[in-house]
Tab-separated table of C-alpha atoms and ligand atoms in Angstrom:
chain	number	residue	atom	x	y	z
A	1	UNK	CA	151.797	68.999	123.779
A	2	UNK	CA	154.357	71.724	123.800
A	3	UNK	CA	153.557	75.203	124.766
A	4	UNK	CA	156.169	77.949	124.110
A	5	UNK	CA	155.758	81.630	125.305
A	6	UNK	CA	157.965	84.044	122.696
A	7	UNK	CA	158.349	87.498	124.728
A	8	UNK	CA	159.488	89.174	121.892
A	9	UNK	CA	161.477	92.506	123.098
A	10	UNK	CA	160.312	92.218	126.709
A	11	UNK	CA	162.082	91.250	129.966
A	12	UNK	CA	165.673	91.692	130.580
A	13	UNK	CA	167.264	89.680	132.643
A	14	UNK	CA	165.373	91.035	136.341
A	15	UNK	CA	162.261	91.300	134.761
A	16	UNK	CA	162.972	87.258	133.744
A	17	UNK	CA	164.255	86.174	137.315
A	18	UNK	CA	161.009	88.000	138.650
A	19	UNK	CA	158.896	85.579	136.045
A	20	UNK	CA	160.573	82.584	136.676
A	21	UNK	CA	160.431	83.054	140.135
A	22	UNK	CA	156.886	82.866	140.590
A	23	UNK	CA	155.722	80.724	137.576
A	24	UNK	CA	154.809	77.162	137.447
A	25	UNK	CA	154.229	75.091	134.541
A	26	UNK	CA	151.743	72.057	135.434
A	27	UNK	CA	153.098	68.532	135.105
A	28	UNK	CA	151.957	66.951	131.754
A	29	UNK	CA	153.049	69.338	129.063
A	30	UNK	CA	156.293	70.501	127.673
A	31	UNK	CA	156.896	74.010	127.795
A	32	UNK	CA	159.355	76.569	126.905
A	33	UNK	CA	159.864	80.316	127.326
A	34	UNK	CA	161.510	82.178	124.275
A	35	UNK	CA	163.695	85.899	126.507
A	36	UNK	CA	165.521	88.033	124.729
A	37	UNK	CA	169.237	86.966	124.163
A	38	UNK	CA	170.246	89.396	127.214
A	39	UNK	CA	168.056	87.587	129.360
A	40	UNK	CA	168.690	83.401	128.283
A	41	UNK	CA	171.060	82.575	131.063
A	42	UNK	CA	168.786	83.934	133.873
A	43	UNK	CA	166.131	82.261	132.153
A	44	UNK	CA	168.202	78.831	131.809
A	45	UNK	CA	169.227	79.295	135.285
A	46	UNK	CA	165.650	78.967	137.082
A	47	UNK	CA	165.817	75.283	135.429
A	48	UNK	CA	163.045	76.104	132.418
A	49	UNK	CA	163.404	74.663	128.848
A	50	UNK	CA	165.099	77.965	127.105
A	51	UNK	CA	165.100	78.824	123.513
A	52	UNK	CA	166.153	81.934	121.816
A	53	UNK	CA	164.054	83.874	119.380
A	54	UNK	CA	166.157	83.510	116.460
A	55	UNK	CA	170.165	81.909	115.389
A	56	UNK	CA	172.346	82.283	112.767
A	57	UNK	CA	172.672	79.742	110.371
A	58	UNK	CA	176.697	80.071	110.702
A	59	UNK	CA	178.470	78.760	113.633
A	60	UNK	CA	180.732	82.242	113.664
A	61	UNK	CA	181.669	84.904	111.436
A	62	UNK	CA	181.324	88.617	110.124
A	63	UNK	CA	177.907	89.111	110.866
A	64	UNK	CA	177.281	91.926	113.224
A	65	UNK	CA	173.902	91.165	115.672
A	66	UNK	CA	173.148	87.870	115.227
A	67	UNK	CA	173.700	84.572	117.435
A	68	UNK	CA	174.572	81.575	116.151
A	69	UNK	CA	173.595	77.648	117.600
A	70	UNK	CA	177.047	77.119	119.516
A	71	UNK	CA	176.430	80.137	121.262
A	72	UNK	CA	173.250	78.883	122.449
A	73	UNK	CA	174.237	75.589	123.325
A	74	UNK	CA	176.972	77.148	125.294
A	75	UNK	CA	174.485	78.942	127.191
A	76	UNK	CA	172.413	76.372	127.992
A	77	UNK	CA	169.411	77.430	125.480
A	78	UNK	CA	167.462	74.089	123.931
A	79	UNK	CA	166.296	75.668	120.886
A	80	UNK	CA	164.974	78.680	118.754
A	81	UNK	CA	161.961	80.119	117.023
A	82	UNK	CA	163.253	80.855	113.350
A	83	UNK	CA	160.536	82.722	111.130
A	84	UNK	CA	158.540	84.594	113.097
A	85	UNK	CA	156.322	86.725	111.143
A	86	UNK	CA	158.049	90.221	112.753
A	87	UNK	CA	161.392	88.618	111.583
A	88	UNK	CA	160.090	88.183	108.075
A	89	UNK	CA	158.499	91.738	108.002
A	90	UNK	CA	160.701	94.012	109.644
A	91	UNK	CA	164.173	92.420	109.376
A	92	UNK	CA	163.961	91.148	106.212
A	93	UNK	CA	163.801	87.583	106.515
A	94	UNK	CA	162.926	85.519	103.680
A	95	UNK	CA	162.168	81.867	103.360
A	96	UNK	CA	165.085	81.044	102.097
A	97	UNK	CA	167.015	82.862	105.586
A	98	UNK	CA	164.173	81.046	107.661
A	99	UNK	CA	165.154	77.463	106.205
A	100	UNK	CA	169.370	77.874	106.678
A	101	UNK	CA	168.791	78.902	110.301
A	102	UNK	CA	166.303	76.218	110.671
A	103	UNK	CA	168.908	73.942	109.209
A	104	UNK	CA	171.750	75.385	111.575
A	105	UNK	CA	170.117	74.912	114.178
A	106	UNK	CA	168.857	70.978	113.881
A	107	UNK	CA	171.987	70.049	112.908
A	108	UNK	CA	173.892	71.512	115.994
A	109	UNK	CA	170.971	69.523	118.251
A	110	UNK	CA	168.572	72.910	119.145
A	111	UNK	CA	165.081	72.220	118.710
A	112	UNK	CA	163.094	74.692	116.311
A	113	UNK	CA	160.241	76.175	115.561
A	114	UNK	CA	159.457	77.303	112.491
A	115	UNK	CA	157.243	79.495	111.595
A	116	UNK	CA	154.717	80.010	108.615
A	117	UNK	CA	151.371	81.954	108.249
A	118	UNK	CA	149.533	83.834	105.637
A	119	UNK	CA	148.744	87.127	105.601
A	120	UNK	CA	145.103	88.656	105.771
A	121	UNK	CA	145.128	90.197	102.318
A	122	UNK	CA	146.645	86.721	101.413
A	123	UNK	CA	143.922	84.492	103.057
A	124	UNK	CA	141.184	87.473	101.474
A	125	UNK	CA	142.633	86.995	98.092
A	126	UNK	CA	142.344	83.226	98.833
A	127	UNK	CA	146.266	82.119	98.960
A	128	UNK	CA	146.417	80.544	102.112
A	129	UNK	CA	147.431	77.359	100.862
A	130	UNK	CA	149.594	78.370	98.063
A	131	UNK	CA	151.917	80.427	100.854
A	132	UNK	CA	151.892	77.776	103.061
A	133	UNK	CA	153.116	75.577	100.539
A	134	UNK	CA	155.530	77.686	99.743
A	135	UNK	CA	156.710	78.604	103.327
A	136	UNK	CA	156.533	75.081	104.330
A	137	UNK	CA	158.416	73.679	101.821
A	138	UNK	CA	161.081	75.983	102.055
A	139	UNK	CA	161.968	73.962	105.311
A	140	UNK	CA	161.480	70.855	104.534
A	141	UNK	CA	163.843	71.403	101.492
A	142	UNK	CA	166.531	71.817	104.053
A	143	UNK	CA	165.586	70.279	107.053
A	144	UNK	CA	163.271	67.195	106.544
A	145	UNK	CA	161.515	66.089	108.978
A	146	UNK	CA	163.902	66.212	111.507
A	147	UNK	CA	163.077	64.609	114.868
A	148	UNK	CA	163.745	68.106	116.544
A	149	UNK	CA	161.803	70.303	113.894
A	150	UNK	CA	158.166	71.649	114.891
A	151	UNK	CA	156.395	73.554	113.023
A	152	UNK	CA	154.472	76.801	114.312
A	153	UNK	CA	151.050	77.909	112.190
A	154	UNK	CA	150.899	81.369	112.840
A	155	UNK	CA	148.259	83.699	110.949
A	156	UNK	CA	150.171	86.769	110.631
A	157	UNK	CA	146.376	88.766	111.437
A	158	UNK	CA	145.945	86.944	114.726
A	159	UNK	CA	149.572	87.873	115.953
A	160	UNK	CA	149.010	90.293	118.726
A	161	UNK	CA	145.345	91.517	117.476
A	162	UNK	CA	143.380	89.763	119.838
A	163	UNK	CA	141.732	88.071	116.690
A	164	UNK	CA	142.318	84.336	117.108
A	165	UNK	CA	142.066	81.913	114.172
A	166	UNK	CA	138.407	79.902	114.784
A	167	UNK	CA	139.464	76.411	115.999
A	168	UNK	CA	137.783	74.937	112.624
A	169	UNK	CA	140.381	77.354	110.632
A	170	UNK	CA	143.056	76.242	112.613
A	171	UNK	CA	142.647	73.079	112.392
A	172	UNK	CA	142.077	72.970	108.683
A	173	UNK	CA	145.660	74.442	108.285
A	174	UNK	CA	147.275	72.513	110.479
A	175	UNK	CA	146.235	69.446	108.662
A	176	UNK	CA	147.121	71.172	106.013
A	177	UNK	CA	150.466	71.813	106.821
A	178	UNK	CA	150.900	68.540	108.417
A	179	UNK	CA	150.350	66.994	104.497
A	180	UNK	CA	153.275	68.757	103.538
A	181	UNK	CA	155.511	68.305	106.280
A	182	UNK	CA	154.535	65.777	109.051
A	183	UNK	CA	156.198	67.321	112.226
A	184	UNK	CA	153.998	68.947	115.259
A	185	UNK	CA	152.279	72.045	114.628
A	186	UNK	CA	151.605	74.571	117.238
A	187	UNK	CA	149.259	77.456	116.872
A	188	UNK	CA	150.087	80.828	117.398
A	189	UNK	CA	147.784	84.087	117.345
A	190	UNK	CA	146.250	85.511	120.719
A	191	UNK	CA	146.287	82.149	122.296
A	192	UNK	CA	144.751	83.265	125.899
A	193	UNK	CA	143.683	81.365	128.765
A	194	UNK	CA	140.442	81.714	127.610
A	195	UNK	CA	140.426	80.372	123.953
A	196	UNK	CA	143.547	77.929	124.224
A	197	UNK	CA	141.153	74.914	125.675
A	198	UNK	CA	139.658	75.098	122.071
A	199	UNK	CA	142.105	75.686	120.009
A	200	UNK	CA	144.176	72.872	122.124
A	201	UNK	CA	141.037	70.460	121.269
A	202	UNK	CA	141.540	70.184	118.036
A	203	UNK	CA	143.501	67.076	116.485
A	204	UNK	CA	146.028	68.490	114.759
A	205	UNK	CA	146.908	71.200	117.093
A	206	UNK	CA	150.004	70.352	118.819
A	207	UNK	CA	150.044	73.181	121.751
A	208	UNK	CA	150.672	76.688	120.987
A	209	UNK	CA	153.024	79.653	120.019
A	210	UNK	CA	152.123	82.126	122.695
A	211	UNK	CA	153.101	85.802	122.783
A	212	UNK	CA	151.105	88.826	124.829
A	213	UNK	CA	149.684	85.979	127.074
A	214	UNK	CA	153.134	84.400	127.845
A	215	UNK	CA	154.512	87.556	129.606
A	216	UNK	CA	152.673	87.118	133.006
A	217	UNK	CA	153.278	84.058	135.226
A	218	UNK	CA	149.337	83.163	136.033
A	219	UNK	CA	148.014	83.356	132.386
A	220	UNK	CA	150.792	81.472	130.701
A	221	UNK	CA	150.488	79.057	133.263
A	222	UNK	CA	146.810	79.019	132.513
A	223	UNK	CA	147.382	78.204	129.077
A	224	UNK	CA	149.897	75.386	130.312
A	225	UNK	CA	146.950	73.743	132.469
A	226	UNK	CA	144.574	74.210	129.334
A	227	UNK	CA	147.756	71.725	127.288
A	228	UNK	CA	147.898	70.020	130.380
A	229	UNK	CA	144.313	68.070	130.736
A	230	UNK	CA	144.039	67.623	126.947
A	231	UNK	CA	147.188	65.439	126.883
B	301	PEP	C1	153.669	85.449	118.767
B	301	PEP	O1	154.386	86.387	119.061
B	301	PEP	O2	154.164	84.436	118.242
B	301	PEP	C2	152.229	85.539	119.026
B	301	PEP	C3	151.447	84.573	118.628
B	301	PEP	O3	151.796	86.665	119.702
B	301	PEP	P1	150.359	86.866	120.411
B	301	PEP	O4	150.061	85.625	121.207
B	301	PEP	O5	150.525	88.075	121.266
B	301	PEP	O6	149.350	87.060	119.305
């Protein structure tokens, strides 16, 4: 079971020695936090797994604002989210940008997860599979099923709406997904303490991609516990 937090644009780097200070993941489950890029060294320094929200598929070059895997590594990061659903919708990301840094990054040893997830107007039109498809394959076109890829289900309505994907619904796309591409697949969507024993009891659910919840020390550690006595 892995549980990641992905803080998104919050917590620079005293906000993240604050968190780290006083959070403790249980024994029994893998977790990671996901800081800003400011704030991965503090954040690698309190001795958590680390990964960064994003990396260039490039090792270095012209491209103003972006981070690429030896960078990372240097820093003492283990991996990065690549996909997230803001990345696709307000910076432009497209499955084809999700699957080179996805690719970048396995090859220089980060872990990843990747994320895919349909949109509501796409699940109410009934295309949840055919995206998926489409945004899974994307990957495993260029990465395979690489012993450090995961794979992150992430229904771009649940994603900081409080409306969680029904454990049924998740686990139907998970297994889903898992058809496609047989790697772990976390859920993500307003995983909270009090839904993630659930969602976490279903067989293909993997752990969980955890956002709002993951910013405060007691209810991401909540969450852990939850990953903790179902593995
Ligand atoms: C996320 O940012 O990946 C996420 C799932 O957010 P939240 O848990 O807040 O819905």
């Amino acid at each position: 079971m892995l549980i990641a937090g992905n803080w998104k644009m919050y917590k620079g780097p005293a906000e993240t020695r604050a968190f780290c200070a006083t959070f403790e993941p249980p024994d029994g489950v893998d977790v990671v936090i996901a800081p800003p890029y400011v704030s991965l060294a503090e954040a690698v320094a309190s001795g958590l797994t680390v990964y960064a929200q994003s990396v260039h598929w490039a090792s270095a070059g012209a491209y103003t604002g972006e981070i690429s895997a030896p960078m990372l590594l240097e820093v003492g990061a283990a991996g990065a989210i690549v996909g997230h659903s803001e990345r696709r919708q307000y910076f432009g990301e497209t499955d084809e940008t999700v699957a080179r840094r996805a690719f970048a990054a396995a090859e220089a040893g980060l872990g990843v997860i990747a994320c895919v997830g349909e949109s509501e107007e796409e699940r109410e039109s009934g295309q949840t599979e055919l995206v998926l498809r489409v945004q899974v394959e994307a990957i495993k076109d260029a990465v395979g099923t690489h012993e450090l890829l995961v794979l992150a289900y992430e229904p771009v309505w649940a994603i900081g709406t409080g409306r969680t994907a029904t454990p049924e619904l998740a686990q139907e796309a998970h297994a889903f997904i898992k058809s496609l591409l047989p790697r772990p697949v976390l859920y993500g969507g307003s995983v909270k303490p009090d839904n993630a024993a659930e969602l976490l009891a279903e067989p293909d659910v993997d752990g969980a991609l955890v956002g709002g919840a993951s910013l405060e020390p007691d209810s991401f550690a909540a969450i852990c516990r939850a990953a903790s006595s179902r593995s």
